[in-house]
Amino acid sequence: MFDFAVAIKAINGLLEIIGGYVLIFKPGWIGPTVATWAVSIVEDHPALPFAASVARWGDGLTLDTEHFASSYLIAHGAAKLFIAWGLFREKLWAFPTALVVFGLLIVYQLFRFADTHSITLAVLIVIDVAVCYLIWREWGFRREPTPVPASAGR
């Protein structure tokens, strides 16, 4: 199960890198595309508040936000690939490395949140903090020596 979870993280990291480069090479298309899609849903189903929220979110996307998203996706994806590689190799250094890298990304997210007050970014911060906690906890389990039963030496 652990290997499967790490593989999913690696695949997700690769997709984040690809998505980040798409944003770099084709800027300015996400906001209008999402807004148009959401407006068509609102027209068909006016009682869906989620679609109206997505439409407002799409209208509010700026090139600055897309530049942030591309930088974030590329850095986050590269970190996930690197860390997944270390975890597949069962390297203990991958755990503290993950904590440092994700911690720095959280600081970057907090800096960006102070400027934008984005609810989406706040949710990402909470998720990344939870992931850091899980990594820290797993690292603690891996570092603790396994107790040898008293009957093993007889």
XYZ file of N, CA and C in Angstrom:
462
model
N 0.826 -1.194 0.000
C 0.000 0.000 0.000
C 0.875 1.265 0.000
N 1.973 1.211 0.777
C 2.880 2.360 0.833
C 3.441 2.658 -0.555
N 3.888 1.607 -1.265
C 4.449 1.795 -2.602
C 3.409 2.375 -3.564
N 2.164 1.923 -3.445
C 1.096 2.452 -4.285
C 0.885 3.934 -4.026
N 0.859 4.317 -2.750
C 0.665 5.728 -2.393
C 1.812 6.585 -2.912
N 3.029 6.087 -2.806
C 4.188 6.837 -3.307
C 4.136 6.938 -4.831
N 3.690 5.874 -5.492
C 3.559 5.912 -6.952
C 2.524 6.955 -7.372
N 1.429 7.038 -6.657
C 0.405 8.052 -6.955
C 0.998 9.447 -6.782
N 1.791 9.643 -5.722
C 2.438 10.946 -5.512
C 3.380 11.271 -6.666
N 4.125 10.284 -7.138
C 5.057 10.510 -8.248
C 4.302 10.873 -9.526
N 3.231 10.150 -9.824
C 2.426 10.448 -11.016
C 1.815 11.843 -10.895
N 1.310 12.159 -9.705
C 0.744 13.491 -9.470
C 1.807 14.569 -9.662
N 3.024 14.307 -9.196
C 4.117 15.258 -9.370
C 4.421 15.499 -10.835
N 4.439 14.440 -11.625
C 4.685 14.575 -13.054
C 3.576 15.390 -13.721
N 2.325 15.125 -13.352
C 1.207 15.886 -13.914
C 1.265 17.356 -13.507
N 1.711 17.637 -12.274
C 1.855 19.030 -11.840
C 2.914 19.754 -12.663
N 4.017 19.080 -12.938
C 5.073 19.698 -13.752
C 4.543 20.003 -15.153
N 3.852 19.052 -15.751
C 3.283 19.265 -17.083
C 2.297 20.433 -17.053
N 1.425 20.447 -16.047
C 0.456 21.539 -15.925
C 1.121 22.890 -15.740
N 2.194 22.931 -14.963
C 2.923 24.181 -14.753
C 3.516 24.711 -16.045
N 4.071 23.814 -16.853
C 4.640 24.258 -18.126
C 3.560 24.669 -19.126
N 2.403 24.027 -19.068
C 1.293 24.453 -19.927
C 0.909 25.890 -19.590
N 0.872 26.215 -18.295
C 0.538 27.586 -17.889
C 1.590 28.591 -18.356
N 2.834 28.171 -18.401
C 3.899 29.078 -18.848
C 3.782 29.337 -20.354
N 3.575 28.271 -21.106
C 3.595 28.399 -22.560
C 2.261 28.798 -23.166
N 1.191 28.765 -22.398
C -0.127 29.176 -22.893
C -0.837 29.966 -21.788
N -0.319 31.162 -21.471
C -0.903 31.937 -20.367
C -2.240 32.577 -20.748
N -3.053 32.819 -19.735
C -4.279 33.574 -19.914
C -5.479 32.804 -20.418
N -5.417 31.487 -20.497
C -6.552 30.753 -21.046
C -7.414 30.098 -19.974
N -6.891 29.874 -18.790
C -7.651 29.145 -17.772
C -8.853 29.939 -17.286
N -8.642 31.190 -16.885
C -9.739 31.995 -16.348
C -10.924 32.086 -17.280
N -10.733 32.547 -18.526
C -11.868 32.638 -19.452
C -12.510 31.285 -19.759
N -11.700 30.230 -19.866
C -12.239 28.902 -20.160
C -13.120 28.411 -19.020
N -12.614 28.539 -17.793
C -13.383 28.098 -16.626
C -14.648 28.934 -16.473
N -14.530 30.239 -16.645
C -15.700 31.119 -16.503
C -16.765 30.778 -17.538
N -16.367 30.548 -18.785
C -17.321 30.203 -19.841
C -18.010 28.875 -19.539
N -17.225 27.892 -19.117
C -17.769 26.583 -18.770
C -18.769 26.699 -17.621
N -18.390 27.432 -16.580
C -19.259 27.563 -15.403
C -20.533 28.337 -15.731
N -20.425 29.379 -16.556
C -21.612 30.154 -16.941
C -22.589 29.265 -17.695
N -22.087 28.394 -18.563
C -22.990 27.497 -19.294
C -23.701 26.544 -18.336
N -23.033 26.127 -17.286
C -23.667 25.263 -16.283
C -24.715 26.052 -15.504
N -24.384 27.297 -15.146
C -25.334 28.136 -14.406
C -26.588 28.381 -15.239
N -26.415 28.584 -16.551
C -27.581 28.799 -17.424
C -28.480 27.570 -17.450
N -27.873 26.382 -17.462
C -28.653 25.142 -17.496
C -29.230 24.778 -16.127
N -28.491 25.095 -15.078
C -28.882 24.728 -13.702
C -28.674 25.930 -12.780
N -29.572 26.917 -12.808
C -29.368 28.150 -12.038
C -29.348 27.949 -10.519
N -29.825 26.813 -10.038
C -29.861 26.586 -8.585
C -28.534 26.068 -8.039
N -27.554 25.830 -8.886
C -26.259 25.313 -8.414
C -25.355 26.462 -7.978
N -25.199 26.678 -6.674
C -24.345 27.780 -6.217
C -22.862 27.518 -6.507
N -22.474 26.244 -6.590
C -21.078 25.920 -6.856
C -20.648 26.444 -8.222
N -21.490 26.279 -9.221
C -21.149 26.734 -10.574
C -20.974 28.246 -10.614
N -21.841 28.972 -9.893
C -21.701 30.436 -9.852
C -20.396 30.834 -9.177
N -20.020 30.113 -8.135
C -18.753 30.395 -7.456
C -17.566 30.139 -8.373
N -17.637 29.043 -9.125
C -16.557 28.721 -10.066
C -16.469 29.782 -11.156
N -17.601 30.270 -11.615
C -17.598 31.324 -12.638
C -16.922 32.584 -12.107
N -17.249 32.974 -10.880
C -16.588 34.153 -10.274
C -15.094 33.912 -10.114
N -14.725 32.686 -9.700
C -13.320 32.340 -9.531
C -12.590 32.453 -10.870
N -13.194 31.927 -11.944
C -12.581 31.994 -13.269
C -12.422 33.419 -13.759
N -13.430 34.268 -13.490
C -13.329 35.677 -13.881
C -12.231 36.403 -13.112
N -11.959 35.944 -11.894
C -10.981 36.614 -11.046
C -9.543 36.194 -11.277
N -9.320 35.175 -12.104
C -7.951 34.722 -12.353
C -7.197 35.758 -13.189
N -6.019 36.096 -12.729
C -5.177 37.043 -13.450
C -3.933 36.332 -13.965
N -3.187 37.003 -14.821
C -1.920 36.426 -15.282
C -0.961 36.243 -14.118
N -1.000 37.149 -13.153
C -0.150 37.025 -11.965
C -0.478 35.741 -11.203
N -1.762 35.451 -11.091
C -2.182 34.222 -10.416
C -1.725 33.003 -11.207
N -1.808 33.058 -12.516
C -1.345 31.941 -13.332
C 0.165 31.759 -13.233
N 0.918 32.861 -13.151
C 2.371 32.751 -12.973
C 2.689 32.093 -11.637
N 1.956 32.488 -10.592
C 2.137 31.850 -9.288
C 1.818 30.368 -9.399
N 0.701 30.036 -10.030
C 0.279 28.642 -10.142
C 1.310 27.821 -10.912
N 1.868 28.381 -11.980
C 2.857 27.630 -12.755
C 4.120 27.387 -11.938
N 4.600 28.404 -11.235
C 5.786 28.235 -10.379
C 5.520 27.205 -9.293
N 4.365 27.321 -8.671
C 3.994 26.408 -7.597
C 3.905 24.976 -8.118
N 3.225 24.776 -9.244
C 3.048 23.424 -9.766
C 4.378 22.781 -10.154
N 5.245 23.546 -10.793
C 6.539 22.986 -11.200
C 7.385 22.636 -9.974
N 7.469 23.548 -9.000
C 8.269 23.287 -7.796
C 7.676 22.131 -6.992
N 6.387 22.144 -6.806
C 5.713 21.112 -6.031
C 5.830 19.754 -6.723
N 5.653 19.738 -8.042
C 5.768 18.495 -8.792
C 7.173 17.926 -8.768
N 8.168 18.789 -8.945
C 9.560 18.329 -8.896
C 9.905 17.792 -7.513
N 9.439 18.468 -6.478
C 9.688 18.000 -5.108
C 9.040 16.637 -4.886
N 7.815 16.461 -5.369
C 7.133 15.175 -5.208
C 7.885 14.062 -5.921
N 8.347 14.316 -7.143
C 9.095 13.290 -7.875
C 10.390 12.921 -7.156
N 11.111 13.927 -6.704
C 12.372 13.688 -6.011
C 12.150 12.918 -4.717
N 11.158 13.335 -3.967
C 10.878 12.686 -2.689
C 10.344 11.274 -2.907
N 9.496 11.087 -3.915
C 8.988 9.744 -4.219
C 10.146 8.816 -4.583
N 11.097 9.336 -5.350
C 12.265 8.535 -5.690
C 12.999 8.106 -4.426
N 13.207 9.040 -3.485
C 13.874 8.711 -2.228
C 13.093 7.714 -1.394
N 11.785 7.856 -1.371
C 10.960 6.925 -0.592
C 10.942 5.545 -1.232
N 10.916 5.478 -2.565
C 10.981 4.174 -3.234
C 12.288 3.466 -2.904
N 13.340 4.233 -2.762
C 14.651 3.675 -2.433
C 14.822 3.462 -0.927
N 13.753 3.788 -0.160
C 13.735 3.652 1.303
C 14.877 4.434 1.959
N 15.089 5.634 1.487
C 16.108 6.527 2.035
C 15.496 7.364 3.146
N 16.097 7.327 4.326
C 15.575 8.108 5.451
C 15.692 9.606 5.204
N 16.649 10.034 4.390
C 16.798 11.465 4.114
C 15.582 12.036 3.397
N 14.790 11.182 2.742
C 13.632 11.676 1.999
C 12.594 12.297 2.930
N 12.486 11.806 4.151
C 11.487 12.336 5.080
C 11.810 13.766 5.514
N 13.020 14.025 6.063
C 13.297 15.425 6.430
C 13.379 16.345 5.212
N 13.831 15.807 4.080
C 13.867 16.614 2.863
C 12.454 17.034 2.476
N 11.526 16.094 2.556
C 10.129 16.410 2.242
C 9.601 17.485 3.184
N 9.934 17.376 4.459
C 9.451 18.366 5.426
C 10.012 19.754 5.125
N 11.281 19.820 4.783
C 11.890 21.118 4.479
C 11.298 21.707 3.200
N 11.231 20.896 2.145
C 10.721 21.394 0.860
C 9.264 21.817 0.981
N 8.442 20.951 1.564
C 7.029 21.303 1.698
C 6.840 22.449 2.680
N 7.698 22.530 3.688
C 7.647 23.662 4.612
C 7.940 24.978 3.901
N 8.942 24.968 3.019
C 9.248 26.171 2.240
C 8.105 26.527 1.294
N 7.482 25.518 0.710
C 6.325 25.784 -0.150
C 5.166 26.364 0.659
N 4.992 25.902 1.889
C 3.941 26.456 2.748
C 4.233 27.921 3.063
N 5.494 28.240 3.338
C 5.861 29.639 3.587
C 5.549 30.481 2.356
N 5.883 29.970 1.176
C 5.576 30.678 -0.068
C 4.074 30.862 -0.236
N 3.304 29.817 0.078
C 1.853 29.904 -0.005
C 1.317 30.947 0.977
N 1.869 30.985 2.186
C 1.424 31.969 3.178
C 1.714 33.389 2.701
N 2.892 33.579 2.106
C 3.245 34.877 1.549
C 2.232 35.280 0.480
N 1.910 34.347 -0.389
C 0.947 34.618 -1.455
C -0.458 34.853 -0.877
N -0.816 34.079 0.155
C -2.129 34.226 0.782
C -2.278 35.614 1.407
N -1.196 36.126 1.996
C -1.246 37.462 2.604
C -1.581 38.520 1.554
N -1.219 38.260 0.309
C -1.492 39.207 -0.772
C -2.873 39.001 -1.390
N -3.306 37.731 -1.528
C -4.527 37.444 -2.285
C -5.747 37.127 -1.428
N -5.531 36.582 -0.237
C -6.626 36.121 0.636
C -7.507 35.089 -0.067
N -6.900 34.249 -0.878
C -7.622 33.246 -1.657
C -8.048 32.072 -0.778
N -9.322 31.730 -0.849
C -9.837 30.576 -0.113
C -9.205 29.287 -0.645
N -9.040 29.206 -1.959
C -8.415 28.025 -2.561
C -7.017 27.829 -2.013
N -6.258 28.898 -1.908
C -4.903 28.806 -1.382
C -4.916 28.425 0.091
N -5.865 28.924 0.843
C -5.978 28.556 2.258
C -6.219 27.059 2.405
N -7.057 26.505 1.548
C -7.321 25.060 1.586
C -6.044 24.287 1.254
N -5.302 24.742 0.246
C -4.038 24.084 -0.108
C -3.041 24.129 1.044
N -3.002 25.236 1.757
C -2.103 25.368 2.907
C -2.472 24.346 3.973
N -3.746 24.231 4.268
C -4.198 23.269 5.281
C -3.845 21.841 4.863
N -4.069 21.513 3.595
C -3.741 20.166 3.102
C -2.244 19.906 3.213
N -1.414 20.875 2.799
C 0.034 20.686 2.870
C 0.529 20.564 4.309
N -0.061 21.303 5.229
C 0.310 21.167 6.639
C -0.049 19.765 7.134
N -1.210 19.265 6.744
C -1.612 17.910 7.142
C -0.654 16.866 6.560
N -0.264 17.040 5.305
C 0.676 16.116 4.679
C 2.020 16.160 5.412
N 2.482 17.345 5.779
C 3.739 17.465 6.527
C 3.644 16.735 7.866
N 2.512 16.856 8.520
C 2.325 16.135 9.782
C 2.426 14.627 9.559
N 1.782 14.122 8.513
C 1.834 12.688 8.239
C 3.246 12.225 7.893
N 3.974 13.038 7.135
C 5.364 12.698 6.804
C 6.204 12.662 8.075
N 6.042 13.664 8.927
C 6.795 13.727 10.183
C 6.490 12.502 11.046
N 5.236 12.135 11.108
C 4.824 10.991 11.916
C 5.409 9.686 11.362
N 5.333 9.493 10.054
C 5.885 8.289 9.432
C 7.407 8.229 9.621
N 8.044 9.371 9.518
C 9.497 9.437 9.720
C 9.835 9.000 11.144
N 9.035 9.428 12.112
C 9.248 9.011 13.497
C 9.134 7.510 13.654
N 8.172 6.902 12.967
C 8.029 5.446 13.039
C 9.234 4.749 12.424
N 9.740 5.309 11.358
C 10.873 4.686 10.668
C 12.181 4.843 11.430
N 12.315 5.934 12.179
C 13.556 6.191 12.920
C 13.652 5.391 14.206
N 12.502 5.095 14.804
C 12.523 4.386 16.080
C 13.047 2.974 15.871
N 13.995 2.575 16.725
C 14.494 1.201 16.588
C 13.396 0.208 16.976
N 13.366 -0.887 16.245
C 12.393 -1.926 16.546
C 12.843 -2.674 17.775
N 11.989 -2.757 18.801
C 12.406 -3.469 20.012
C 12.598 -4.963 19.731
N 13.671 -5.493 20.298
C 13.966 -6.916 20.148
C 13.324 -7.644 21.302
N 12.501 -8.657 21.025
C 11.862 -9.395 22.110
C 12.922 -10.093 22.984
N 12.638 -10.184 24.268
C 13.585 -10.784 25.219
C 13.868 -12.248 24.890
N 12.916 -12.936 24.311
C 13.115 -14.360 24.000
C 13.927 -14.556 22.731
N 14.204 -13.511 21.966
C 14.933 -13.648 20.707
C 16.389 -14.008 20.917
N 16.968 -13.616 22.045
C 18.386 -13.874 22.276
C 18.642 -15.227 22.872
N 17.648 -16.008 23.192
C 17.842 -17.311 23.853
C 17.985 -18.416 22.899
